């Protein structure tokens, strides 16, 4: 997950439109393609990403920040790396209007801001994207899980949590502990009692 | 890489990194919510943080069979390799009762997404079962599934057995407001007591006695119903769906026999898919213009009027673009009226699927009739069945070979419009290379001028010879005379 020498300039390869640098914090959010409002997110390793404002609203964390007026300049997200943020931004874009998570946005509708955020059924393409999105190794998956947890983005959380569950499906307790790096903090007696209590679940 | 990776600590004891160190308990609950309920419960043994997370699940699946038999044991018993163990059933059942009672008492989430309960012979614990279901419905459950049949019974439904009245809550206001899907199997449902289920989108009823016109009453209580599945209902005298079901898109009726007064679809404004399996009966299809797809499977019967009834049904279904029919229909339809063609000239069928057919002599007239009646037919799919499933298939198919050839030639004598300019795709599944199949393909290749692609999926069975034999037979059609210059034939 190292992003090496990436700086603001390298973000051009990762986003659709290169972010405008050096804007004054007092400027209103940028207008992106098609006249839509955009904001700029800045990763811990100083990469900048331009995101459609409505897409960013999929994250409760970002929404709170935007509503508090923090969306005017580049918004620093020090605990997300460039590569992780690049993936997340792309997922937000693909999940635009997805009814699985759009309800919440509709509720926060203000001044018709989401009038063109009409829910659409998730297409096979979106589902395919979701599958591809989590086709990563364990450590990369947990980078995404931490990002989902920090951003409080329901779609991102569902996709990543589903993948984590898939990874340990049909594993024994010992195998799951090893995969997740869990230390067994039960005493042997406690664990035996618990296994006895839920014996049916082990058959 | 500022704050995240450093916050995951390395355990001194074993040198492993606990990936959940920087993550909250909520996230653990979210992850296990994607596991089957049983595996989610098992996760409580992982460590202290995981112990009670399963009690936060919003999708609950309580199934007695998880307690009374392991899956392996179940398989062995089904295969007769292990004797049925009654003692194991009893102790498992006790554990289940105990587990569910405790679970319901401790469960404290404000809203349940789905609740499934599978419990056999509920009568001896009727009060408990009613209390559990009532408690969950009171938690605004959105998807409710109750299965009260006994999976160990070979014929799980024998008239009036093991019934359990639904708890009051199911007929109450909270259910009306929150239930989005309801699946009931082997319960006692009283349609006249149901309040308005304002949120219900999907209703599935199986092995339930619904007397007289109960189905109509049920649907009248569900103004937003989109999908209705009726399976093995008894006592039903008629199934009538009217304009009151204004959102209904899917209607699936599976072996609800007998239905003496038949199935009546009258001015159902949004119906898209109608699937029926059962005996031939009276069908009324009146002003259902939105219907796109019909699937019709009939159980063999000797009644004299079957051909007329099915013919009327096909005439009424002239709005569908996708039609699936079974062998029985093909065999009887030519015997009423004109043996060559339906009388309606407005048939819109583009995709025709013949499911469970043999292509033997007794189906040829029916296949020809349908193809001739559907001038816009562009794709024809054939799913071949094992011939021994056929009620009249006792004789060796090869006895009829000579006649088969004659019959397709006879069909060629009366024009089939779709073969001139519409039929582009033909697919055959379970191809074995039998003469009847080759002769059908010979006929199609010779007469379908617009044909683009033929897909043959070979599926040898022990009685039909090896894969290589079947493939060799299939390859013969590459040399047949072709009316279309561009047709591609794939065999796999």
XYZ file of C-alpha atoms in Angstrom:
695
model
C 0.000 0.000 0.000
C 2.998 2.325 -0.170
C 2.455 5.218 -2.510
C 6.172 6.004 -2.907
C 6.968 9.405 -4.325
C 3.403 10.326 -5.102
C 2.586 13.957 -4.572
C -0.231 16.212 -5.668
C 0.766 15.868 -9.307
C 0.437 12.095 -9.418
C -3.217 12.230 -8.511
C -3.993 12.959 -12.144
C -3.570 9.309 -12.912
C -6.013 8.317 -10.258
C -8.972 10.617 -10.720
C -11.122 11.563 -13.644
C -10.415 15.260 -13.437
C -7.132 16.566 -12.033
C -7.666 18.518 -8.838
C -7.058 22.219 -8.992
C -4.272 23.093 -6.620
C -3.808 26.200 -4.523
C -7.381 27.336 -4.127
C -8.257 29.767 -1.440
C -10.173 28.245 1.468
C -12.931 30.812 1.013
C -13.819 29.783 -2.495
C -17.090 27.894 -2.962
C -16.771 24.239 -3.915
C -15.435 23.782 -7.420
C -17.689 23.073 -10.311
C -16.741 19.810 -11.953
C -17.733 18.439 -15.312
C -21.372 19.145 -16.082
C -21.463 21.961 -13.560
C -21.674 19.670 -10.551
C -20.198 20.661 -7.251
C -17.004 18.924 -6.328
C -14.780 18.853 -3.266
C -11.133 17.887 -2.892
C -9.984 15.174 -0.507
C -6.347 14.995 0.547
C -4.795 11.743 1.694
C -2.232 11.365 4.491
C 0.502 11.136 1.887
C -0.606 14.401 0.255
C -2.471 13.065 -2.756
C -5.501 15.066 -3.787
C -8.694 13.671 -5.219
C -11.583 15.535 -6.687
C -14.926 14.032 -5.715
C -18.423 14.910 -6.758
C -20.003 16.494 -3.696
C -23.011 14.195 -3.879
C -20.779 11.137 -4.057
C -18.799 12.284 -1.032
C -22.080 12.547 0.894
C -22.181 8.734 0.933
C -19.759 9.086 3.841
C -21.369 10.325 7.045
C -17.983 11.587 8.197
C -17.494 13.662 5.063
C -21.095 14.823 5.126
C -20.705 16.148 8.648
C -17.497 17.931 7.646
C -19.136 19.447 4.557
C -22.154 20.560 6.536
C -19.787 22.175 9.027
C -18.279 24.145 6.161
C -15.008 22.218 5.835
C -15.542 21.389 2.181
C -14.192 24.613 0.738
C -10.504 23.782 0.639
C -8.818 20.403 0.248
C -10.123 18.255 3.094
C -7.265 16.446 4.865
C -7.811 12.776 5.657
C -4.503 11.930 7.351
C -5.375 8.333 8.168
C -6.104 7.318 4.561
C -3.339 6.631 2.052
C -3.516 7.740 -1.562
C -4.113 4.270 -3.017
C -6.879 3.542 -0.491
C -8.542 6.896 -1.068
C -8.328 6.413 -4.836
C -10.238 3.146 -4.545
C -12.805 4.620 -2.182
C -13.455 7.629 -4.426
C -14.022 5.295 -7.352
C -16.477 3.204 -5.321
C -18.429 6.316 -4.338
C -18.673 7.242 -7.997
C -19.869 3.784 -8.999
C -22.428 3.665 -6.186
C -24.010 6.931 -7.244
C -27.792 6.592 -6.981
C -27.609 3.051 -5.627
C -30.911 2.477 -3.814
C -29.234 0.235 -1.274
C -27.739 3.335 0.276
C -29.474 6.246 -1.374
C -32.408 6.332 1.067
C -30.297 7.987 3.682
C -29.284 10.706 1.253
C -32.847 11.372 0.262
C -33.615 11.999 3.913
C -30.959 14.673 4.182
C -32.209 16.414 1.071
C -31.863 20.153 1.357
C -32.860 22.673 -1.227
C -33.200 20.025 -3.878
C -29.487 19.258 -3.659
C -30.114 15.588 -4.422
C -32.790 16.063 -7.002
C -30.752 14.294 -9.667
C -29.650 11.575 -7.287
C -32.489 9.334 -8.384
C -32.076 5.833 -7.017
C -31.301 3.271 -9.683
C -31.189 -0.449 -9.265
C -27.624 -1.702 -8.875
C -26.614 -3.030 -12.256
C -24.621 -6.170 -12.886
C -21.763 -3.818 -13.691
C -21.875 -2.266 -10.210
C -22.038 -5.677 -8.603
C -19.092 -6.766 -10.713
C -17.206 -3.655 -9.645
C -17.935 -4.435 -5.989
C -16.545 -7.943 -6.386
C -13.439 -6.636 -8.109
C -13.091 -3.920 -5.475
C -12.506 -6.460 -2.697
C -10.454 -8.924 -4.730
C -7.381 -7.927 -2.738
C -5.203 -9.589 -0.125
C -6.080 -9.633 3.544
C -4.044 -6.593 4.569
C -5.397 -4.477 1.730
C -8.925 -5.557 2.655
C -8.355 -4.371 6.198
C -7.033 -1.039 4.929
C -10.360 -0.678 3.150
C -12.308 -1.825 6.231
C -10.577 0.802 8.375
C -11.319 3.423 5.731
C -14.983 2.319 5.647
C -15.156 2.490 9.418
C -13.556 5.940 9.528
C -15.671 7.339 6.704
C -18.912 5.728 7.951
C -19.982 4.986 4.411
C -22.727 2.323 4.383
C -22.027 1.053 0.864
C -18.294 0.786 1.463
C -18.954 -0.897 4.827
C -21.311 -3.464 3.318
C -18.961 -4.360 0.496
C -15.893 -4.714 2.712
C -17.611 -6.461 5.640
C -19.219 -8.910 3.224
C -15.777 -9.680 1.821
C -14.293 -10.174 5.291
C -17.117 -12.594 6.140
C -16.603 -14.418 2.849
C -12.920 -14.819 3.634
C -13.596 -16.755 6.846
C -16.699 -18.634 5.698
C -16.542 -22.337 6.584
C -13.329 -21.886 8.554
C -12.892 -23.477 11.969
C -12.565 -21.234 15.022
C -8.806 -21.801 15.021
C -8.475 -20.923 11.352
C -10.472 -17.714 11.799
C -8.274 -16.702 14.735
C -5.195 -17.219 12.637
C -6.604 -15.339 9.652
C -7.686 -12.320 11.707
C -4.665 -12.510 14.018
C -6.892 -12.926 17.063
C -5.455 -13.938 20.416
C -7.675 -16.365 22.279
C -8.368 -14.555 25.546
C -10.694 -17.199 26.959
C -9.411 -19.590 29.576
C -9.524 -23.181 28.364
C -12.424 -23.815 30.774
C -14.386 -20.830 29.483
C -13.882 -21.828 25.904
C -14.888 -25.415 26.574
C -18.052 -24.223 28.323
C -18.916 -21.920 25.445
C -18.353 -24.627 22.884
C -20.569 -26.935 24.900
C -23.264 -24.265 25.102
C -23.227 -23.694 21.340
C -22.509 -27.291 20.457
C -25.182 -27.241 17.735
C -23.300 -24.547 15.848
C -20.244 -26.767 15.549
C -22.040 -29.721 13.926
C 0.486 5.903 5.967
C -0.066 8.151 8.943
C -2.402 6.859 11.598
C -3.679 3.496 10.654
C -1.004 0.851 10.513
C 0.895 2.050 13.591
C -2.272 1.686 15.632
C -2.439 -2.036 15.036
C -0.333 -3.477 17.771
C 1.800 -6.550 17.750
C 0.840 -9.078 20.343
C 3.769 -9.850 22.574
C 2.609 -13.364 23.127
C 2.555 -14.767 19.627
C 3.879 -12.043 17.369
C 0.562 -11.805 15.490
C -1.253 -8.615 14.589
C -4.868 -8.454 15.737
C -6.480 -6.848 12.730
C -9.450 -5.706 14.808
C -7.430 -3.686 17.331
C -8.288 -0.381 15.683
C -11.833 -1.348 14.801
C -14.992 -1.072 16.915
C -17.308 -3.857 18.048
C -19.985 -2.584 15.675
C -17.807 -3.539 12.761
C -17.390 -7.065 14.106
C -21.178 -7.331 14.337
C -21.459 -6.009 10.800
C -19.018 -8.595 9.471
C -20.660 -11.570 11.158
C -24.026 -10.364 9.877
C -22.887 -11.586 6.466
C -22.261 -15.098 7.803
C -24.955 -17.754 8.028
C -26.591 -17.454 11.460
C -25.024 -20.685 12.666
C -21.511 -19.543 11.781
C -22.168 -16.172 13.363
C -23.096 -17.886 16.639
C -19.951 -20.002 16.370
C -17.866 -16.822 16.123
C -18.638 -16.169 19.792
C -15.873 -18.665 20.581
C -13.186 -16.550 18.889
C -12.510 -14.324 21.880
C -14.172 -12.137 24.503
C -14.836 -9.267 22.145
C -16.719 -11.633 19.882
C -18.741 -13.350 22.578
C -22.027 -11.426 22.415
C -21.721 -9.850 18.989
C -24.128 -12.410 17.482
C -26.860 -11.047 19.734
C -26.656 -7.859 17.670
C -27.564 -9.632 14.436
C -30.585 -8.284 12.623
C -31.037 -11.353 10.463
C -32.058 -14.281 12.601
C -32.395 -17.858 11.462
C -33.573 -20.368 14.047
C -33.787 -23.836 12.589
C -34.562 -26.904 14.647
C -32.794 -29.171 12.168
C -29.476 -27.489 13.066
C -29.959 -28.972 16.523
C -31.465 -32.323 15.767
C -29.056 -33.507 13.143
C -25.739 -32.577 11.705
C -25.704 -32.105 7.966
C -23.480 -35.133 7.557
C -25.796 -37.271 9.631
C -28.778 -36.020 7.681
C -27.160 -37.052 4.403
C -26.226 -40.465 5.748
C -29.772 -41.001 6.993
C -31.260 -39.975 3.707
C -29.024 -42.465 1.967
C -30.068 -45.118 4.454
C -26.491 -45.477 5.669
C -27.348 -44.484 9.202
C -30.498 -45.336 11.129
C -32.924 -42.583 12.007
C -32.078 -41.640 15.581
C -35.171 -40.678 17.533
C -33.276 -40.026 20.773
C -30.999 -37.555 19.018
C -34.058 -35.754 17.682
C -35.569 -35.439 21.125
C -32.481 -34.099 22.861
C -31.790 -31.756 19.949
C -35.342 -30.487 20.155
C -34.949 -29.779 23.873
C -31.756 -27.825 23.221
C -33.472 -25.887 20.471
C -36.415 -24.918 22.693
C -33.996 -23.831 25.383
C -31.797 -21.883 22.970
C -34.654 -20.025 21.309
C -36.366 -19.178 24.601
C -33.152 -17.665 25.955
C -32.392 -15.928 22.711
C -35.789 -14.263 22.508
C -35.543 -13.206 26.157
C -32.104 -11.626 25.713
C -32.421 -10.168 22.264
C -32.535 -6.390 22.539
C -32.079 -4.885 19.090
C -34.683 -2.234 18.282
C -35.530 -3.629 14.876
C -35.245 -7.003 13.181
C -34.475 -7.211 9.505
C -35.419 -10.827 9.056
C -36.634 -13.593 11.313
C -36.848 -17.183 10.199
C -38.157 -19.968 12.408
C -38.258 -23.590 11.303
C -39.800 -25.853 13.913
C -41.614 -29.119 13.303
C -44.747 -30.334 15.047
C -45.218 -27.055 16.889
C -48.491 -28.043 18.526
C -46.933 -29.468 21.671
C -45.181 -26.136 22.270
C -47.744 -23.883 20.651
C -47.699 -21.200 23.342
C -43.925 -20.862 23.176
C -43.840 -20.669 19.403
C -46.574 -18.058 19.371
C -44.734 -16.060 22.016
C -41.443 -16.134 20.045
C -43.020 -15.063 16.813
C -45.100 -12.433 18.578
C -42.004 -11.011 20.276
C -40.161 -10.728 16.967
C -43.089 -9.164 15.131
C -43.278 -6.646 17.970
C -39.657 -5.743 17.103
C -40.838 -4.512 13.702
C -39.564 -7.477 11.753
C -39.398 -6.753 8.036
C -38.996 -10.236 6.624
C -40.783 -13.067 8.374
C -40.432 -16.721 7.498
C -42.149 -19.515 9.413
C -41.791 -23.148 8.458
C -43.722 -25.443 10.751
C -43.526 -28.591 8.644
C -41.466 -31.608 9.579
C -38.454 -32.090 7.310
C -38.325 -35.768 8.311
C -41.752 -36.450 6.857
C -41.488 -37.690 3.332
C -44.791 -36.117 2.427
C -44.719 -33.195 4.817
C -48.283 -32.207 4.225
C -51.061 -34.635 4.929
C -54.142 -32.539 5.162
C -54.874 -31.097 8.533
C -51.832 -31.908 10.626
C -49.572 -29.966 12.957
C -51.300 -26.688 12.410
C -50.564 -23.699 14.529
C -52.573 -20.545 14.694
C -50.433 -17.540 13.953
C -49.951 -15.298 16.975
C -52.129 -12.218 17.299
C -49.214 -9.958 16.445
C -49.115 -11.168 12.836
C -52.621 -9.832 12.388
C -51.764 -6.635 14.193
C -50.810 -3.099 13.379
C -47.010 -3.402 13.655
C -46.992 -6.278 11.198
C -49.125 -4.194 8.866
C -46.671 -1.359 8.989
C -43.335 -3.216 8.841
C -43.631 -6.590 7.138
C -42.141 -6.436 3.657
C -41.920 -10.125 2.893
C -43.734 -13.027 4.528
C -43.137 -16.698 3.859
C -45.410 -19.131 5.681
C -45.234 -22.897 5.452
C -47.554 -25.273 7.297
C -49.285 -22.646 9.455
C -52.930 -21.884 9.890
C -53.668 -18.592 8.187
C -57.001 -16.871 8.520
C -57.226 -14.459 5.605
C -60.268 -12.688 6.979
C -58.373 -11.710 10.133
C -55.412 -10.121 8.368
C -55.340 -6.393 8.777
C -54.023 -4.243 5.992
C -50.421 -5.282 5.326
C -49.466 -1.889 4.003
C -45.779 -2.636 3.426
C -45.931 -6.221 2.207
C -44.236 -6.716 -1.163
C -43.694 -10.473 -1.315
C -46.043 -13.149 0.029
C -45.261 -16.817 -0.174
C -47.660 -19.454 1.161
C -46.877 -23.121 1.157
C -48.728 -26.171 2.486
C -51.537 -24.153 3.948
C -55.283 -24.639 3.771
C -56.824 -21.526 2.274
C -60.518 -22.150 1.977
C -62.724 -21.030 -0.888
C -61.876 -17.528 -2.071
C -59.272 -16.915 0.637
C -56.568 -15.956 -1.851
C -58.666 -13.055 -3.058
C -59.167 -11.895 0.532
C -55.444 -12.169 1.193
C -54.448 -10.105 -1.798
C -57.062 -7.515 -0.926
C -55.200 -7.015 2.392
C -51.888 -6.351 0.644
C -52.245 -3.252 -1.529
C -48.541 -3.076 -2.497
C -48.007 -6.768 -3.155
C -45.558 -7.358 -6.001
C -44.896 -11.081 -5.864
C -47.250 -13.881 -4.829
C -46.129 -17.504 -4.528
C -48.727 -20.186 -3.805
C -47.413 -23.678 -3.272
C -49.371 -26.811 -2.362
C -52.331 -24.899 -0.974
C -55.304 -27.082 -0.087
C -59.033 -26.481 0.119
C -58.669 -23.700 -2.424
C -61.649 -23.544 -4.738
C -60.465 -20.724 -6.916
C -57.510 -18.416 -7.257
C -58.728 -15.045 -8.424
C -56.464 -12.054 -8.870
C -58.118 -8.796 -9.793
C -57.352 -5.143 -10.330
C -57.127 -4.785 -6.531
C -53.589 -6.190 -6.876
C -52.434 -3.166 -8.723
C -48.690 -3.679 -8.173
C -48.585 -7.458 -8.627
C -45.784 -8.380 -11.035
C -45.220 -12.063 -10.330
C -47.773 -14.807 -9.756
C -46.488 -18.324 -9.184
C -48.898 -21.194 -8.570
C -47.319 -24.539 -7.808
C -49.393 -27.707 -7.423
C -52.331 -26.217 -5.554
C -54.523 -29.013 -6.855
C -57.338 -29.326 -7.205
C -58.659 -25.844 -7.970
C -62.224 -26.674 -9.054
C -63.162 -23.170 -10.167
C -59.809 -22.485 -11.702
C -57.380 -19.603 -11.922
C -58.793 -16.258 -12.891
C -56.615 -13.263 -13.735
C -58.901 -10.318 -14.298
C -57.598 -6.889 -15.164
C -54.393 -7.262 -13.160
C -52.720 -4.035 -14.248
C -48.998 -4.739 -13.688
C -48.591 -8.515 -13.953
C -45.403 -9.457 -15.802
C -44.765 -13.115 -15.017
C -47.279 -15.918 -14.605
C -45.963 -19.336 -13.677
C -48.250 -22.299 -13.265
C -47.575 -25.884 -12.415
C -50.370 -28.333 -11.758
C -53.335 -30.019 -13.322
C -55.132 -28.586 -16.287
C -58.039 -26.489 -15.135
C -60.125 -23.524 -15.999
C -58.091 -20.444 -16.730
C -59.502 -17.019 -17.302
C -57.082 -14.360 -18.498
C -58.964 -11.140 -19.025
C -57.218 -7.860 -19.866
C -53.756 -8.557 -18.486
C -51.939 -6.528 -21.090
C -48.662 -6.135 -19.249
C -47.939 -9.848 -19.084
C -44.570 -10.572 -20.680
C -43.737 -14.060 -19.634
C -45.705 -17.226 -19.000
C -44.395 -20.604 -17.834
C -46.836 -23.477 -18.024
C -46.167 -26.938 -16.667
C -48.990 -29.446 -16.549
C -49.296 -32.733 -14.793
C -50.494 -35.504 -17.045
C -54.201 -36.188 -16.852
C -56.631 -38.056 -19.047
C -59.455 -35.546 -18.961
C -61.226 -35.092 -22.272
C -61.284 -31.332 -22.167
C -57.559 -30.770 -21.491
C -56.789 -29.891 -25.085
C -59.585 -27.354 -25.291
C -58.709 -25.746 -21.954
C -55.035 -25.428 -22.825
C -55.806 -24.142 -26.261
C -58.066 -21.439 -24.793
C -55.293 -20.518 -22.380
C -52.740 -20.165 -25.187
C -55.180 -18.029 -27.175
C -55.685 -15.796 -24.117
C -51.941 -15.440 -23.545
C -51.388 -13.751 -26.899
C -49.691 -10.752 -25.229
C -46.674 -12.634 -23.839
C -43.314 -12.373 -25.545
C -41.713 -15.233 -23.665
C -43.474 -18.566 -23.281
C -42.379 -21.814 -21.669
C -44.448 -24.952 -22.149
C -44.159 -28.610 -21.238
C -44.476 -31.840 -23.177
C -48.078 -32.473 -22.098
C -49.264 -29.228 -23.619
C -47.533 -30.010 -26.921
C -49.145 -33.436 -26.987
C -52.732 -32.340 -26.367
C -53.036 -28.909 -27.955
C -53.410 -30.127 -31.576
C -56.508 -32.147 -30.700
C -58.866 -29.207 -30.451
C -59.871 -27.041 -33.380
C -57.308 -26.475 -36.107
C -54.409 -28.920 -35.629
C -52.003 -26.632 -37.482
C -52.372 -23.242 -35.896
C -53.919 -21.172 -33.091
C -56.741 -18.951 -34.235
C -55.429 -15.691 -32.756
C -53.260 -13.853 -35.238
C -51.850 -11.344 -32.720
C -49.481 -13.648 -30.881
C -46.336 -11.844 -29.796
C -44.160 -14.708 -28.607
C -40.500 -14.107 -29.463
C -38.883 -16.618 -27.134
C -40.309 -20.089 -26.874
C -38.942 -22.647 -24.443
C -39.984 -26.284 -24.629
C -39.074 -27.697 -21.221
C -38.906 -31.380 -20.431
C -39.699 -32.505 -23.946
C -38.490 -35.425 -26.078
C -39.085 -34.243 -29.690
C -40.696 -37.625 -30.327
C -43.595 -38.149 -32.673
C -46.402 -37.194 -30.293
C -44.915 -33.732 -29.747
C -44.183 -32.861 -33.347
C -47.651 -31.657 -34.281
C -47.747 -29.444 -31.159
C -44.311 -27.964 -31.829
C -45.253 -27.260 -35.429
C -48.516 -25.675 -34.293
C -46.809 -23.299 -31.879
C -44.036 -22.339 -34.309
C -46.620 -21.675 -36.967
C -48.705 -19.544 -34.574
C -45.799 -17.349 -33.477
C -44.626 -15.507 -36.591
C -42.229 -13.301 -34.582
C -40.421 -16.214 -32.949
C -36.702 -15.400 -32.847
C -35.346 -17.863 -30.344
C -36.324 -21.418 -29.577
C -34.895 -23.226 -26.544
C -35.383 -26.901 -26.029
C -34.629 -28.576 -22.729
C -34.789 -32.290 -23.326
C -36.045 -34.585 -20.607
C -35.273 -38.153 -19.862
C -37.726 -40.021 -22.096
C -38.812 -42.304 -19.320
C -40.464 -39.358 -17.595
C -43.009 -39.369 -20.340
C -46.286 -40.923 -19.448
C -46.578 -42.562 -22.839
C -42.916 -43.312 -23.179
C -42.888 -46.967 -22.282
C -41.997 -48.171 -25.729
C -38.531 -47.827 -27.149
C -38.207 -44.479 -28.894
C -36.523 -46.121 -31.843
C -39.806 -47.892 -32.733
C -41.135 -44.586 -33.905
C -38.226 -43.386 -35.994
C -39.771 -43.863 -39.391
C -42.869 -41.905 -38.397
C -40.816 -39.093 -36.900
C -39.253 -38.367 -40.246
C -42.647 -38.385 -41.863
C -44.077 -36.002 -39.323
C -41.487 -33.261 -39.773
C -41.980 -33.542 -43.497
C -45.677 -33.212 -42.949
C -45.006 -30.040 -40.913
C -42.987 -28.578 -43.783
C -46.069 -28.880 -45.952
C -47.914 -26.095 -44.128
C -45.930 -22.823 -44.090
C -44.274 -21.750 -40.825
C -43.746 -17.979 -41.191
C -41.104 -17.562 -38.451
C -38.790 -19.906 -40.351
C -38.715 -17.493 -43.275
C -37.473 -14.350 -41.595
C -37.455 -14.485 -37.771
C -36.033 -17.571 -36.145
C -32.375 -16.801 -35.411
C -31.355 -18.867 -32.402
C -31.967 -22.480 -31.484
C -30.610 -24.053 -28.317
C -30.894 -27.674 -27.256
C -29.901 -28.753 -23.753
C -29.329 -32.344 -22.603
C -28.688 -33.467 -26.180
C -28.005 -37.183 -26.400
C -27.848 -37.693 -30.152
C -31.088 -39.648 -30.409
C -32.599 -39.933 -33.890
C -35.578 -37.766 -32.950
C -33.228 -34.933 -31.950
C -31.190 -35.193 -35.141
C -34.295 -35.270 -37.286
C -35.633 -32.169 -35.610
C -32.342 -30.365 -36.291
C -32.337 -31.598 -39.873
C -35.780 -30.041 -40.297
C -34.758 -26.757 -38.632
C -31.487 -26.366 -40.537
C -33.171 -27.161 -43.823
C -36.019 -24.691 -43.404
C -34.909 -21.788 -41.146
C -33.624 -19.152 -43.540
C -32.697 -16.482 -40.965
C -30.926 -18.809 -38.562
C -27.760 -17.314 -37.035
C -26.702 -19.685 -34.296
C -27.405 -23.163 -32.993
C -26.091 -24.203 -29.593
C -26.105 -27.848 -28.689
C -25.269 -28.856 -25.126
C -24.511 -32.536 -24.996
C -25.375 -34.408 -21.814
C -24.817 -38.142 -21.987
C -26.539 -40.402 -19.454
C -25.594 -43.994 -18.672
C -28.336 -45.269 -20.994
C -27.436 -43.065 -23.945
C -23.791 -43.947 -24.329
C -20.563 -42.102 -23.752
C -19.894 -38.423 -24.263
C -17.862 -39.290 -27.347
C -20.802 -41.182 -28.909
C -23.152 -38.277 -28.269
C -20.699 -35.739 -29.664
C -20.201 -37.856 -32.748
C -23.956 -37.997 -33.331
C -24.237 -34.244 -32.781
C -21.474 -33.529 -35.292
C -23.547 -35.213 -37.991
C -25.693 -32.107 -38.196
C -22.729 -30.098 -39.459
C -23.189 -31.895 -42.770
C -26.937 -31.283 -43.051
C -28.449 -29.108 -45.757
C -28.763 -25.527 -44.483
C -31.243 -22.859 -45.576
C -29.180 -20.136 -43.895
C -25.712 -19.434 -45.203
C -24.479 -17.753 -42.050
C -25.562 -20.188 -39.355
C -22.978 -21.085 -36.706
C -23.321 -24.402 -34.940
C -21.593 -24.901 -31.595
C -21.547 -28.236 -29.834
C -20.345 -28.476 -26.242
